[in-house]
Short mmCIF file of N, CA and C in Angstrom, two decimals:
data_model
loop_
_atom_site.label_atom_id
_atom_site.label_comp_id
_atom_site.label_asym_id
_atom_site.label_seq_id
_atom_site.Cartn_x
_atom_site.Cartn_y
_atom_site.Cartn_z
N ASP A 30 -12.53 42.04 -50.80
CA ASP A 30 -12.81 40.58 -50.60
C ASP A 30 -13.75 40.27 -51.88
N LEU A 31 -13.60 38.86 -52.20
CA LEU A 31 -14.59 38.39 -53.31
C LEU A 31 -15.80 37.63 -52.71
N VAL A 32 -16.73 38.35 -52.65
CA VAL A 32 -17.90 37.75 -52.16
C VAL A 32 -19.32 38.16 -52.69
N GLY A 33 -20.13 37.30 -53.10
CA GLY A 33 -21.49 37.82 -53.52
C GLY A 33 -21.56 37.71 -55.04
N GLU A 34 -22.77 37.85 -55.41
CA GLU A 34 -23.07 37.89 -57.00
C GLU A 34 -22.47 38.77 -57.87
N GLY A 35 -22.11 40.02 -57.26
CA GLY A 35 -21.46 41.01 -58.11
C GLY A 35 -20.02 40.53 -58.58
N HIS A 36 -19.21 39.85 -57.50
CA HIS A 36 -17.88 39.33 -57.86
C HIS A 36 -17.97 38.30 -59.02
N VAL A 37 -18.87 37.27 -58.73
CA VAL A 37 -19.21 36.19 -59.70
C VAL A 37 -19.52 36.84 -61.08
N ASP A 38 -20.26 37.65 -61.20
CA ASP A 38 -20.74 38.35 -62.53
C ASP A 38 -19.39 38.98 -63.13
N MET A 39 -18.62 39.67 -62.24
CA MET A 39 -17.39 40.21 -62.63
C MET A 39 -16.32 39.34 -63.04
N LEU A 40 -16.21 38.19 -62.52
CA LEU A 40 -15.37 37.10 -63.11
C LEU A 40 -15.73 36.38 -64.26
N GLU A 41 -17.23 36.24 -64.37
CA GLU A 41 -17.85 35.48 -65.59
C GLU A 41 -17.55 36.36 -66.74
N SER A 42 -17.68 37.80 -66.66
CA SER A 42 -17.35 38.73 -67.58
C SER A 42 -15.90 38.65 -68.09
N LEU A 43 -15.16 38.60 -67.10
CA LEU A 43 -13.59 38.61 -67.45
C LEU A 43 -13.33 37.23 -68.29
N VAL A 44 -13.95 36.07 -67.83
CA VAL A 44 -13.66 34.82 -68.44
C VAL A 44 -14.11 35.07 -69.95
N GLY A 45 -15.46 35.55 -70.17
CA GLY A 45 -16.02 35.80 -71.42
C GLY A 45 -15.04 36.54 -72.44
N SER A 46 -14.43 37.70 -71.56
CA SER A 46 -13.64 38.70 -72.47
C SER A 46 -12.46 38.15 -72.79
N VAL A 47 -11.70 37.34 -71.84
CA VAL A 47 -10.71 36.70 -72.21
C VAL A 47 -10.89 35.58 -73.41
N GLY A 48 -11.90 34.74 -73.40
CA GLY A 48 -12.28 33.93 -74.44
C GLY A 48 -12.35 34.52 -75.79
N ARG A 49 -13.01 35.56 -75.77
CA ARG A 49 -13.35 36.56 -77.12
C ARG A 49 -11.96 37.13 -77.57
N PHE A 50 -11.13 37.49 -76.80
CA PHE A 50 -9.73 37.97 -77.13
C PHE A 50 -8.88 36.95 -77.85
N LEU A 51 -8.94 35.62 -77.11
CA LEU A 51 -8.18 34.55 -77.64
C LEU A 51 -8.73 34.03 -79.05
N GLU A 52 -10.06 34.12 -79.21
CA GLU A 52 -10.81 33.75 -80.38
C GLU A 52 -10.29 34.60 -81.46
N ARG A 53 -10.14 35.97 -81.10
CA ARG A 53 -9.65 36.94 -82.16
C ARG A 53 -8.22 36.76 -82.52
N ILE A 54 -7.34 36.30 -81.60
CA ILE A 54 -5.94 36.14 -81.77
C ILE A 54 -5.75 34.84 -82.59
N VAL A 55 -6.15 33.66 -81.99
CA VAL A 55 -5.69 32.44 -82.41
C VAL A 55 -6.76 31.95 -83.43
N GLY A 56 -8.16 32.26 -83.38
CA GLY A 56 -8.92 31.68 -84.24
C GLY A 56 -9.54 30.24 -83.97
N GLU A 57 -9.82 29.56 -85.00
CA GLU A 57 -10.17 28.05 -84.62
C GLU A 57 -9.39 27.13 -84.05
N ALA A 58 -7.89 27.56 -84.12
CA ALA A 58 -7.03 26.94 -83.25
C ALA A 58 -7.10 26.69 -81.81
N LEU A 59 -7.97 27.79 -81.29
CA LEU A 59 -8.03 27.83 -79.99
C LEU A 59 -8.49 26.68 -79.24
N SER A 60 -9.38 25.99 -79.79
CA SER A 60 -9.88 24.70 -79.23
C SER A 60 -8.95 23.55 -78.81
N SER A 61 -7.91 23.67 -79.78
CA SER A 61 -6.65 22.64 -79.71
C SER A 61 -5.44 22.96 -78.76
N LEU A 62 -5.77 24.21 -78.30
CA LEU A 62 -4.28 24.56 -77.63
C LEU A 62 -4.69 24.71 -76.09
N PRO A 63 -3.79 24.29 -75.28
CA PRO A 63 -3.94 24.35 -73.71
C PRO A 63 -3.82 25.83 -73.62
N VAL A 64 -4.84 26.23 -72.54
CA VAL A 64 -4.93 27.66 -72.18
C VAL A 64 -4.91 27.69 -70.70
N SER A 65 -4.12 28.48 -69.85
CA SER A 65 -3.98 28.89 -68.66
C SER A 65 -4.21 30.15 -68.23
N ALA A 66 -5.13 30.49 -67.24
CA ALA A 66 -5.23 32.19 -66.68
C ALA A 66 -5.53 32.02 -65.39
N GLY A 67 -5.02 32.85 -64.69
CA GLY A 67 -5.07 33.00 -63.38
C GLY A 67 -4.40 34.16 -62.61
N PHE A 68 -4.83 34.59 -61.45
CA PHE A 68 -4.15 35.47 -60.83
C PHE A 68 -2.89 35.01 -60.01
N HIS A 69 -1.95 36.05 -60.12
CA HIS A 69 -0.65 35.27 -59.83
C HIS A 69 0.27 36.26 -59.22
N TYR A 70 1.11 36.02 -58.14
CA TYR A 70 2.22 37.05 -57.60
C TYR A 70 3.52 36.52 -58.14
N PRO A 71 4.23 37.42 -58.64
CA PRO A 71 5.54 37.12 -59.32
C PRO A 71 6.55 36.76 -58.00
N VAL A 72 7.81 36.15 -58.26
CA VAL A 72 8.58 35.53 -57.41
C VAL A 72 9.36 36.65 -56.68
N ARG A 73 9.77 37.72 -57.31
CA ARG A 73 10.47 38.86 -56.74
C ARG A 73 9.53 39.72 -55.96
N SER A 74 10.06 40.21 -54.68
CA SER A 74 9.08 40.97 -53.92
C SER A 74 9.08 42.39 -54.52
N GLN A 75 9.96 42.92 -55.11
CA GLN A 75 9.83 44.25 -55.79
C GLN A 75 8.82 44.31 -56.89
N TYR A 76 8.51 43.00 -57.40
CA TYR A 76 7.36 43.04 -58.15
C TYR A 76 6.02 42.32 -57.60
N SER A 77 5.82 42.50 -56.47
CA SER A 77 4.73 41.71 -55.88
C SER A 77 3.37 42.17 -55.89
N THR A 78 3.01 42.50 -57.19
CA THR A 78 1.65 42.95 -57.34
C THR A 78 0.77 41.75 -57.99
N LEU A 79 -0.42 41.52 -57.58
CA LEU A 79 -1.29 40.64 -58.03
C LEU A 79 -1.77 40.91 -59.29
N HIS A 80 -1.36 40.01 -60.40
CA HIS A 80 -2.04 40.22 -61.73
C HIS A 80 -2.54 39.08 -62.38
N LEU A 81 -3.34 39.36 -63.57
CA LEU A 81 -3.87 38.21 -64.37
C LEU A 81 -2.88 37.90 -65.44
N GLN A 82 -2.52 36.70 -65.21
CA GLN A 82 -1.41 36.16 -66.30
C GLN A 82 -2.30 35.18 -67.13
N LEU A 83 -1.99 35.18 -68.46
CA LEU A 83 -2.70 34.31 -69.63
C LEU A 83 -1.49 33.48 -70.18
N ARG A 84 -1.62 32.36 -70.27
CA ARG A 84 -0.76 31.46 -71.18
C ARG A 84 -1.21 30.57 -72.24
N VAL A 85 -0.90 30.67 -73.33
CA VAL A 85 -1.42 29.73 -74.45
C VAL A 85 -0.41 28.87 -74.82
N ASN A 86 -0.56 27.63 -74.72
CA ASN A 86 0.45 26.63 -75.22
C ASN A 86 2.01 26.73 -74.33
N SER A 87 1.70 27.18 -73.13
CA SER A 87 2.88 27.64 -72.28
C SER A 87 2.92 27.22 -70.95
N GLY A 88 2.18 25.93 -70.47
CA GLY A 88 2.20 25.65 -69.20
C GLY A 88 1.22 26.46 -68.26
N ASN A 89 1.18 25.99 -67.20
CA ASN A 89 0.07 26.52 -65.97
C ASN A 89 0.67 27.81 -65.40
N VAL A 90 -0.35 28.69 -65.30
CA VAL A 90 -0.13 29.97 -64.65
C VAL A 90 0.09 29.77 -63.07
N CYS A 91 -0.67 28.98 -62.35
CA CYS A 91 -0.64 28.54 -61.13
C CYS A 91 -0.38 27.20 -60.90
N ASN A 92 0.88 26.78 -60.93
CA ASN A 92 1.34 25.33 -60.48
C ASN A 92 1.29 24.96 -59.11
N LEU A 93 1.12 23.78 -58.87
CA LEU A 93 0.99 23.30 -57.44
C LEU A 93 2.20 23.42 -56.57
N THR A 94 3.42 23.64 -57.22
CA THR A 94 4.60 23.57 -56.43
C THR A 94 5.03 25.05 -55.92
N GLU A 95 4.48 25.99 -56.76
CA GLU A 95 5.08 27.39 -56.33
C GLU A 95 3.86 27.88 -55.50
N CYS A 96 2.68 27.61 -55.65
CA CYS A 96 1.64 28.17 -54.76
C CYS A 96 1.60 29.66 -54.64
N ARG A 97 1.70 30.50 -55.79
CA ARG A 97 1.77 31.82 -55.94
C ARG A 97 0.44 32.40 -56.63
N GLY A 98 -0.56 31.62 -56.78
CA GLY A 98 -1.69 32.18 -57.51
C GLY A 98 -2.99 31.25 -57.40
N VAL A 99 -3.94 31.75 -58.22
CA VAL A 99 -5.14 31.07 -58.19
C VAL A 99 -5.56 30.87 -59.75
N ASP A 100 -6.21 29.78 -60.07
CA ASP A 100 -6.45 29.52 -61.38
C ASP A 100 -7.81 30.34 -61.61
N LEU A 101 -8.15 31.06 -62.77
CA LEU A 101 -9.22 31.89 -62.81
C LEU A 101 -10.49 31.06 -63.01
N LEU A 102 -10.60 30.02 -63.49
CA LEU A 102 -11.74 29.19 -63.60
C LEU A 102 -11.89 28.40 -62.09
N GLN A 103 -11.02 27.96 -61.58
CA GLN A 103 -11.26 27.56 -60.26
C GLN A 103 -11.63 28.43 -59.32
N LEU A 104 -11.25 29.62 -59.22
CA LEU A 104 -11.74 30.56 -58.37
C LEU A 104 -13.25 31.11 -58.72
N LEU A 105 -13.49 31.01 -59.97
CA LEU A 105 -14.81 31.31 -60.35
C LEU A 105 -15.71 30.26 -59.82
N SER A 106 -15.55 29.16 -59.88
CA SER A 106 -16.21 27.81 -59.50
C SER A 106 -16.41 27.86 -58.03
N LYS A 107 -15.29 28.32 -57.32
CA LYS A 107 -15.50 28.20 -55.86
C LYS A 107 -16.36 29.29 -55.54
N LEU A 108 -16.39 30.55 -55.96
CA LEU A 108 -17.24 31.67 -55.74
C LEU A 108 -18.80 31.49 -55.94
N ARG A 109 -18.92 30.51 -57.22
CA ARG A 109 -20.45 30.25 -57.41
C ARG A 109 -20.80 29.31 -56.38
N THR A 110 -20.19 28.71 -55.52
CA THR A 110 -20.80 27.69 -54.48
C THR A 110 -21.38 28.55 -53.43
N GLY A 111 -21.03 29.77 -53.14
CA GLY A 111 -21.88 30.73 -52.24
C GLY A 111 -20.98 31.46 -51.47
N PRO A 112 -21.69 32.47 -50.85
CA PRO A 112 -20.82 33.58 -50.00
C PRO A 112 -20.25 32.90 -48.92
N GLY A 113 -18.78 33.38 -48.66
CA GLY A 113 -18.09 32.69 -47.84
C GLY A 113 -17.20 31.65 -48.07
N SER A 114 -17.23 31.24 -49.40
CA SER A 114 -16.73 29.96 -49.92
C SER A 114 -15.07 29.92 -49.85
N LEU A 115 -14.73 31.18 -49.92
CA LEU A 115 -13.08 31.44 -49.90
C LEU A 115 -12.52 31.46 -48.48
N GLN A 116 -13.45 31.55 -47.58
CA GLN A 116 -13.01 31.65 -46.06
C GLN A 116 -12.83 30.26 -45.48
N GLN A 117 -13.12 29.24 -46.33
CA GLN A 117 -12.90 27.85 -45.83
C GLN A 117 -11.72 27.22 -45.81
#
């Protein structure tokens, strides 16, 4: 379960690491590219493992029609609101 400061710290570290990775790959162009990152379940049940997906210039990982994931930055923001915020 994701609760408490430890998980907030973990996700903040992940966001920072993803940002540094993208900066190394695309450089200064990063600020002008749409980026989407989130935890996502694949469509097929045989591949039903939750994983982090990152898309650059390729749409959203967690679109509203499929409801198969959660945006990384939205999850972090929700956890920052306090313990139990995901239980609401």
